[in-house]
Amino acid sequence: MIRTIVPEELNRLRKSGQAVELIDVRTPEEFREVHVDFANNVPLKELDARQLAAQLAPSQEPLYVICRSGGRAGQACENLAAVGMQVVNVEGGTLAWQAAGLPVVRGRKVMSLGRQVQIVMGCLILGSSLLAFYSIYWIALVAFFGAGLIFSGIANFCGWSPILARMPWNRRNNSATGSPHPHNSFAVPRD
């Protein structure tokens, strides 16, 4: 069973001078919007448990993991525990941290990739539907996009997300995080 800790207790540990390494497994966009002031961003999709375990091998201290509300951090903790790491999930995630009035770094608000995909698909379907008034063949494009949405829902894969993630407004920019760390992802092993 994965250990958990409430945000207030983690904050007390850090303030007492204890070494506390915290990773935030949310997306870079979520991290930029708001994050715990001493967290490092390691998105769940990019988390390499074996590599992280190798970096932290000499340490006896647990690695604390946080996300928005606890679900993704729980997944990350399971992956990290499977390779022998001592991990602790921060209960309630960043939402609970903020609700407790603990220090966070706020960046600019961003639109999630999911919402961006909805806007793009809506525009494509609406545009194709309007073009169908000029030629019935445009209906085929509407059907194609509809079939793509059905496939996306069934396969839990969206081809638009990686495309939109590469757009300039979604690129990971370390200087935009507001992070006090010179890096935006965990890369420094503990002493």
PDB file of C-alpha atoms in Angstrom:
ATOM      1  CA  MET A   1       0.000   0.000   0.000  1.00  0.00           C
ATOM      2  CA  ILE A   2       1.264   3.464  -0.929  1.00  0.00           C
ATOM      3  CA  ARG A   3       1.788   5.899   1.940  1.00  0.00           C
ATOM      4  CA  THR A   4       0.023   9.250   1.850  1.00  0.00           C
ATOM      5  CA  ILE A   5       0.595  12.590   3.516  1.00  0.00           C
ATOM      6  CA  VAL A   6      -1.635  15.631   3.916  1.00  0.00           C
ATOM      7  CA  PRO A   7      -0.340  18.899   2.431  1.00  0.00           C
ATOM      8  CA  GLU A   8      -0.021  20.610   5.824  1.00  0.00           C
ATOM      9  CA  GLU A   9       2.220  17.826   7.152  1.00  0.00           C
ATOM     10  CA  LEU A  10       4.445  17.921   4.058  1.00  0.00           C
ATOM     11  CA  ASN A  11       4.770  21.683   4.436  1.00  0.00           C
ATOM     12  CA  ARG A  12       5.726  21.249   8.116  1.00  0.00           C
ATOM     13  CA  LEU A  13       8.393  18.675   7.173  1.00  0.00           C
ATOM     14  CA  ARG A  14       9.912  21.055   4.638  1.00  0.00           C
ATOM     15  CA  LYS A  15       9.837  24.025   7.023  1.00  0.00           C
ATOM     16  CA  SER A  16      11.545  21.933   9.719  1.00  0.00           C
ATOM     17  CA  GLY A  17      14.541  21.619   7.417  1.00  0.00           C
ATOM     18  CA  GLN A  18      13.990  18.015   6.409  1.00  0.00           C
ATOM     19  CA  ALA A  19      15.027  17.187   2.836  1.00  0.00           C
ATOM     20  CA  VAL A  20      11.818  17.002   0.823  1.00  0.00           C
ATOM     21  CA  GLU A  21      11.898  16.114  -2.868  1.00  0.00           C
ATOM     22  CA  LEU A  22       8.513  16.682  -4.523  1.00  0.00           C
ATOM     23  CA  ILE A  23       7.600  15.866  -8.111  1.00  0.00           C
ATOM     24  CA  ASP A  24       4.425  17.082  -9.794  1.00  0.00           C
ATOM     25  CA  VAL A  25       3.193  14.608 -12.418  1.00  0.00           C
ATOM     26  CA  ARG A  26       0.678  16.904 -14.125  1.00  0.00           C
ATOM     27  CA  THR A  27       1.133  18.174 -17.666  1.00  0.00           C
ATOM     28  CA  PRO A  28       3.536  21.077 -18.226  1.00  0.00           C
ATOM     29  CA  GLU A  29       0.520  23.306 -19.005  1.00  0.00           C
ATOM     30  CA  GLU A  30      -1.127  22.503 -15.669  1.00  0.00           C
ATOM     31  CA  PHE A  31       2.182  22.931 -13.866  1.00  0.00           C
ATOM     32  CA  ARG A  32       2.763  26.366 -15.418  1.00  0.00           C
ATOM     33  CA  GLU A  33      -0.677  27.512 -14.326  1.00  0.00           C
ATOM     34  CA  VAL A  34      -0.151  26.727 -10.628  1.00  0.00           C
ATOM     35  CA  HIS A  35       2.231  24.493  -8.668  1.00  0.00           C
ATOM     36  CA  VAL A  36       3.706  23.967  -5.212  1.00  0.00           C
ATOM     37  CA  ASP A  37       6.612  26.370  -4.851  1.00  0.00           C
ATOM     38  CA  PHE A  38       9.276  23.663  -4.428  1.00  0.00           C
ATOM     39  CA  ALA A  39       7.891  21.045  -6.849  1.00  0.00           C
ATOM     40  CA  ASN A  40       9.645  19.793  -9.970  1.00  0.00           C
ATOM     41  CA  ASN A  41       7.559  18.863 -13.003  1.00  0.00           C
ATOM     42  CA  VAL A  42       7.845  15.294 -14.302  1.00  0.00           C
ATOM     43  CA  PRO A  43       4.703  14.637 -16.362  1.00  0.00           C
ATOM     44  CA  LEU A  44       3.223  11.184 -15.798  1.00  0.00           C
ATOM     45  CA  LYS A  45       3.526  10.359 -19.505  1.00  0.00           C
ATOM     46  CA  GLU A  46       7.266  11.124 -19.370  1.00  0.00           C
ATOM     47  CA  LEU A  47       7.973   9.472 -16.019  1.00  0.00           C
ATOM     48  CA  ASP A  48      10.684   6.827 -16.330  1.00  0.00           C
ATOM     49  CA  ALA A  49      10.549   5.039 -12.986  1.00  0.00           C
ATOM     50  CA  ARG A  50      13.797   3.120 -13.485  1.00  0.00           C
ATOM     51  CA  GLN A  51      15.759   6.233 -14.476  1.00  0.00           C
ATOM     52  CA  LEU A  52      14.394   8.207 -11.529  1.00  0.00           C
ATOM     53  CA  ALA A  53      15.168   5.323  -9.167  1.00  0.00           C
ATOM     54  CA  ALA A  54      18.745   5.252 -10.479  1.00  0.00           C
ATOM     55  CA  GLN A  55      19.108   9.014  -9.894  1.00  0.00           C
ATOM     56  CA  LEU A  56      17.829   8.747  -6.336  1.00  0.00           C
ATOM     57  CA  ALA A  57      19.456   5.399  -5.463  1.00  0.00           C
ATOM     58  CA  PRO A  58      21.747   6.652  -2.649  1.00  0.00           C
ATOM     59  CA  SER A  59      18.931   8.441  -0.839  1.00  0.00           C
ATOM     60  CA  GLN A  60      16.956   6.977   2.037  1.00  0.00           C
ATOM     61  CA  GLU A  61      14.389   9.793   1.977  1.00  0.00           C
ATOM     62  CA  PRO A  62      11.014   9.193   0.328  1.00  0.00           C
ATOM     63  CA  LEU A  63      10.028  10.882  -2.898  1.00  0.00           C
ATOM     64  CA  TYR A  64       6.791  12.843  -2.563  1.00  0.00           C
ATOM     65  CA  VAL A  65       4.426  12.882  -5.541  1.00  0.00           C
ATOM     66  CA  ILE A  66       1.623  15.343  -6.281  1.00  0.00           C
ATOM     67  CA  CYS A  67      -0.838  15.969  -9.110  1.00  0.00           C
ATOM     68  CA  ARG A  68      -4.114  17.891  -9.347  1.00  0.00           C
ATOM     69  CA  SER A  69      -6.195  15.802  -6.938  1.00  0.00           C
ATOM     70  CA  GLY A  70      -4.282  12.584  -6.231  1.00  0.00           C
ATOM     71  CA  GLY A  71      -5.196  10.146  -9.017  1.00  0.00           C
ATOM     72  CA  ARG A  72      -2.215  10.577 -11.346  1.00  0.00           C
ATOM     73  CA  ALA A  73       0.123  10.829  -8.364  1.00  0.00           C
ATOM     74  CA  GLY A  74      -1.267   7.474  -7.189  1.00  0.00           C
ATOM     75  CA  GLN A  75      -0.433   5.940 -10.577  1.00  0.00           C
ATOM     76  CA  ALA A  76       3.054   7.433 -10.479  1.00  0.00           C
ATOM     77  CA  CYS A  77       3.583   6.139  -6.930  1.00  0.00           C
ATOM     78  CA  GLU A  78       2.589   2.623  -8.009  1.00  0.00           C
ATOM     79  CA  ASN A  79       5.055   2.746 -10.933  1.00  0.00           C
ATOM     80  CA  LEU A  80       7.833   4.077  -8.711  1.00  0.00           C
ATOM     81  CA  ALA A  81       7.123   1.616  -5.881  1.00  0.00           C
ATOM     82  CA  ALA A  82       7.263  -1.224  -8.426  1.00  0.00           C
ATOM     83  CA  VAL A  83      10.956  -0.426  -9.011  1.00  0.00           C
ATOM     84  CA  GLY A  84      11.672  -0.287  -5.288  1.00  0.00           C
ATOM     85  CA  MET A  85      11.379   3.417  -4.567  1.00  0.00           C
ATOM     86  CA  GLN A  86      10.034   4.752  -1.294  1.00  0.00           C
ATOM     87  CA  VAL A  87       7.206   7.100  -2.356  1.00  0.00           C
ATOM     88  CA  VAL A  88       4.475   9.120  -0.674  1.00  0.00           C
ATOM     89  CA  ASN A  89       1.338  10.450  -2.402  1.00  0.00           C
ATOM     90  CA  VAL A  90       0.238  13.957  -1.369  1.00  0.00           C
ATOM     91  CA  GLU A  91      -3.446  13.579  -0.456  1.00  0.00           C
ATOM     92  CA  GLY A  92      -5.801  15.763  -2.454  1.00  0.00           C
ATOM     93  CA  GLY A  93      -3.002  17.038  -4.696  1.00  0.00           C
ATOM     94  CA  THR A  94      -2.494  20.652  -5.672  1.00  0.00           C
ATOM     95  CA  LEU A  95      -6.174  21.422  -5.060  1.00  0.00           C
ATOM     96  CA  ALA A  96      -5.829  20.420  -1.389  1.00  0.00           C
ATOM     97  CA  TRP A  97      -2.496  22.268  -1.146  1.00  0.00           C
ATOM     98  CA  GLN A  98      -4.142  25.469  -2.364  1.00  0.00           C
ATOM     99  CA  ALA A  99      -7.231  24.943  -0.185  1.00  0.00           C
ATOM    100  CA  ALA A 100      -4.918  24.751   2.846  1.00  0.00           C
ATOM    101  CA  GLY A 101      -3.517  28.173   1.924  1.00  0.00           C
ATOM    102  CA  LEU A 102       0.005  26.846   1.387  1.00  0.00           C
ATOM    103  CA  PRO A 103       2.497  28.615  -0.931  1.00  0.00           C
ATOM    104  CA  VAL A 104       2.111  28.107  -4.673  1.00  0.00           C
ATOM    105  CA  VAL A 105       3.592  29.657  -7.783  1.00  0.00           C
ATOM    106  CA  ARG A 106       1.007  30.990 -10.221  1.00  0.00           C
ATOM    107  CA  GLY A 107       1.694  31.388 -13.910  1.00  0.00           C
ATOM    108  CA  ARG A 108      -0.568  32.247 -16.766  1.00  0.00           C
ATOM    109  CA  LYS A 109      -3.808  30.347 -17.236  1.00  0.00           C
ATOM    110  CA  VAL A 110      -3.752  27.985 -20.178  1.00  0.00           C
ATOM    111  CA  MET A 111      -6.391  26.162 -22.141  1.00  0.00           C
ATOM    112  CA  SER A 112      -6.166  22.383 -21.837  1.00  0.00           C
ATOM    113  CA  LEU A 113      -5.328  20.318 -24.896  1.00  0.00           C
ATOM    114  CA  GLY A 114      -8.708  18.620 -24.568  1.00  0.00           C
ATOM    115  CA  ARG A 115     -10.508  21.935 -24.948  1.00  0.00           C
ATOM    116  CA  GLN A 116      -8.259  22.921 -27.854  1.00  0.00           C
ATOM    117  CA  VAL A 117      -9.111  19.642 -29.630  1.00  0.00           C
ATOM    118  CA  GLN A 118     -12.834  20.286 -29.076  1.00  0.00           C
ATOM    119  CA  ILE A 119     -12.514  23.752 -30.624  1.00  0.00           C
ATOM    120  CA  VAL A 120     -10.561  22.473 -33.641  1.00  0.00           C
ATOM    121  CA  MET A 121     -12.945  19.576 -34.243  1.00  0.00           C
ATOM    122  CA  GLY A 122     -15.966  21.841 -33.817  1.00  0.00           C
ATOM    123  CA  CYS A 123     -14.568  24.296 -36.376  1.00  0.00           C
ATOM    124  CA  LEU A 124     -13.758  21.523 -38.850  1.00  0.00           C
ATOM    125  CA  ILE A 125     -17.201  19.932 -38.533  1.00  0.00           C
ATOM    126  CA  LEU A 126     -19.033  23.262 -38.691  1.00  0.00           C
ATOM    127  CA  GLY A 127     -16.952  24.405 -41.669  1.00  0.00           C
ATOM    128  CA  SER A 128     -17.506  21.120 -43.526  1.00  0.00           C
ATOM    129  CA  SER A 129     -21.236  21.244 -42.771  1.00  0.00           C
ATOM    130  CA  LEU A 130     -21.502  24.786 -44.160  1.00  0.00           C
ATOM    131  CA  LEU A 131     -19.540  23.783 -47.265  1.00  0.00           C
ATOM    132  CA  ALA A 132     -22.043  20.938 -47.807  1.00  0.00           C
ATOM    133  CA  PHE A 133     -24.542  23.620 -48.906  1.00  0.00           C
ATOM    134  CA  TYR A 134     -22.285  24.202 -51.932  1.00  0.00           C
ATOM    135  CA  SER A 135     -21.514  20.561 -52.663  1.00  0.00           C
ATOM    136  CA  ILE A 136     -22.969  17.397 -51.173  1.00  0.00           C
ATOM    137  CA  TYR A 137     -19.499  15.819 -51.216  1.00  0.00           C
ATOM    138  CA  TRP A 138     -18.449  17.898 -48.179  1.00  0.00           C
ATOM    139  CA  ILE A 139     -20.753  15.658 -46.106  1.00  0.00           C
ATOM    140  CA  ALA A 140     -18.070  12.972 -46.481  1.00  0.00           C
ATOM    141  CA  LEU A 141     -15.676  15.192 -44.526  1.00  0.00           C
ATOM    142  CA  VAL A 142     -18.249  15.645 -41.739  1.00  0.00           C
ATOM    143  CA  ALA A 143     -18.667  11.840 -41.619  1.00  0.00           C
ATOM    144  CA  PHE A 144     -14.874  11.408 -41.541  1.00  0.00           C
ATOM    145  CA  PHE A 145     -14.513  13.752 -38.551  1.00  0.00           C
ATOM    146  CA  GLY A 146     -17.440  12.075 -36.786  1.00  0.00           C
ATOM    147  CA  ALA A 147     -15.842   8.651 -37.309  1.00  0.00           C
ATOM    148  CA  GLY A 148     -12.560  10.058 -35.981  1.00  0.00           C
ATOM    149  CA  LEU A 149     -14.285  11.208 -32.794  1.00  0.00           C
ATOM    150  CA  ILE A 150     -15.856   7.771 -32.330  1.00  0.00           C
ATOM    151  CA  PHE A 151     -12.464   6.111 -32.840  1.00  0.00           C
ATOM    152  CA  SER A 152     -10.862   8.549 -30.404  1.00  0.00           C
ATOM    153  CA  GLY A 153     -13.420   7.701 -27.742  1.00  0.00           C
ATOM    154  CA  ILE A 154     -13.079   3.944 -28.210  1.00  0.00           C
ATOM    155  CA  ALA A 155      -9.289   3.821 -28.546  1.00  0.00           C
ATOM    156  CA  ASN A 156      -8.631   6.540 -25.948  1.00  0.00           C
ATOM    157  CA  PHE A 157      -6.268   8.146 -28.457  1.00  0.00           C
ATOM    158  CA  CYS A 158      -6.552  11.548 -30.056  1.00  0.00           C
ATOM    159  CA  GLY A 159      -4.386  12.310 -33.066  1.00  0.00           C
ATOM    160  CA  TRP A 160      -4.957  16.045 -32.679  1.00  0.00           C
ATOM    161  CA  SER A 161      -3.440  16.257 -29.183  1.00  0.00           C
ATOM    162  CA  PRO A 162       0.199  15.657 -30.237  1.00  0.00           C
ATOM    163  CA  ILE A 163      -0.243  18.081 -33.136  1.00  0.00           C
ATOM    164  CA  LEU A 164      -1.693  20.818 -30.931  1.00  0.00           C
ATOM    165  CA  ALA A 165       0.916  20.152 -28.233  1.00  0.00           C
ATOM    166  CA  ARG A 166       3.575  21.228 -30.756  1.00  0.00           C
ATOM    167  CA  MET A 167       1.921  24.569 -31.425  1.00  0.00           C
ATOM    168  CA  PRO A 168       3.919  27.602 -30.230  1.00  0.00           C
ATOM    169  CA  TRP A 169       1.425  28.510 -27.493  1.00  0.00           C
ATOM    170  CA  ASN A 170       1.699  24.993 -25.996  1.00  0.00           C
ATOM    171  CA  ARG A 171       5.452  24.530 -26.092  1.00  0.00           C
ATOM    172  CA  ARG A 172       7.172  23.853 -22.802  1.00  0.00           C
ATOM    173  CA  ASN A 173       9.053  26.964 -21.788  1.00  0.00           C
ATOM    174  CA  ASN A 174      11.034  26.661 -18.575  1.00  0.00           C
ATOM    175  CA  SER A 175      11.298  30.399 -18.116  1.00  0.00           C
ATOM    176  CA  ALA A 176       7.505  30.656 -18.204  1.00  0.00           C
ATOM    177  CA  THR A 177       6.926  28.286 -15.324  1.00  0.00           C
ATOM    178  CA  GLY A 178       7.692  30.733 -12.605  1.00  0.00           C
ATOM    179  CA  SER A 179       9.557  27.878 -10.969  1.00  0.00           C
ATOM    180  CA  PRO A 180      12.303  28.863  -8.548  1.00  0.00           C
ATOM    181  CA  HIS A 181      14.342  25.991  -9.958  1.00  0.00           C
ATOM    182  CA  PRO A 182      16.614  26.480 -12.965  1.00  0.00           C
ATOM    183  CA  HIS A 183      14.952  23.440 -14.530  1.00  0.00           C
ATOM    184  CA  ASN A 184      11.373  22.357 -15.041  1.00  0.00           C
ATOM    185  CA  SER A 185      11.826  18.637 -14.671  1.00  0.00           C
ATOM    186  CA  PHE A 186      13.529  16.529 -12.064  1.00  0.00           C
ATOM    187  CA  ALA A 187      17.145  16.107 -13.060  1.00  0.00           C
ATOM    188  CA  VAL A 188      19.223  16.705  -9.968  1.00  0.00           C
ATOM    189  CA  PRO A 189      19.938  13.667  -7.811  1.00  0.00           C
ATOM    190  CA  ARG A 190      19.899  14.187  -4.069  1.00  0.00           C
ATOM    191  CA  ASP A 191      23.177  14.383  -2.128  1.00  0.00           C
TER     192      ASP A 191
END
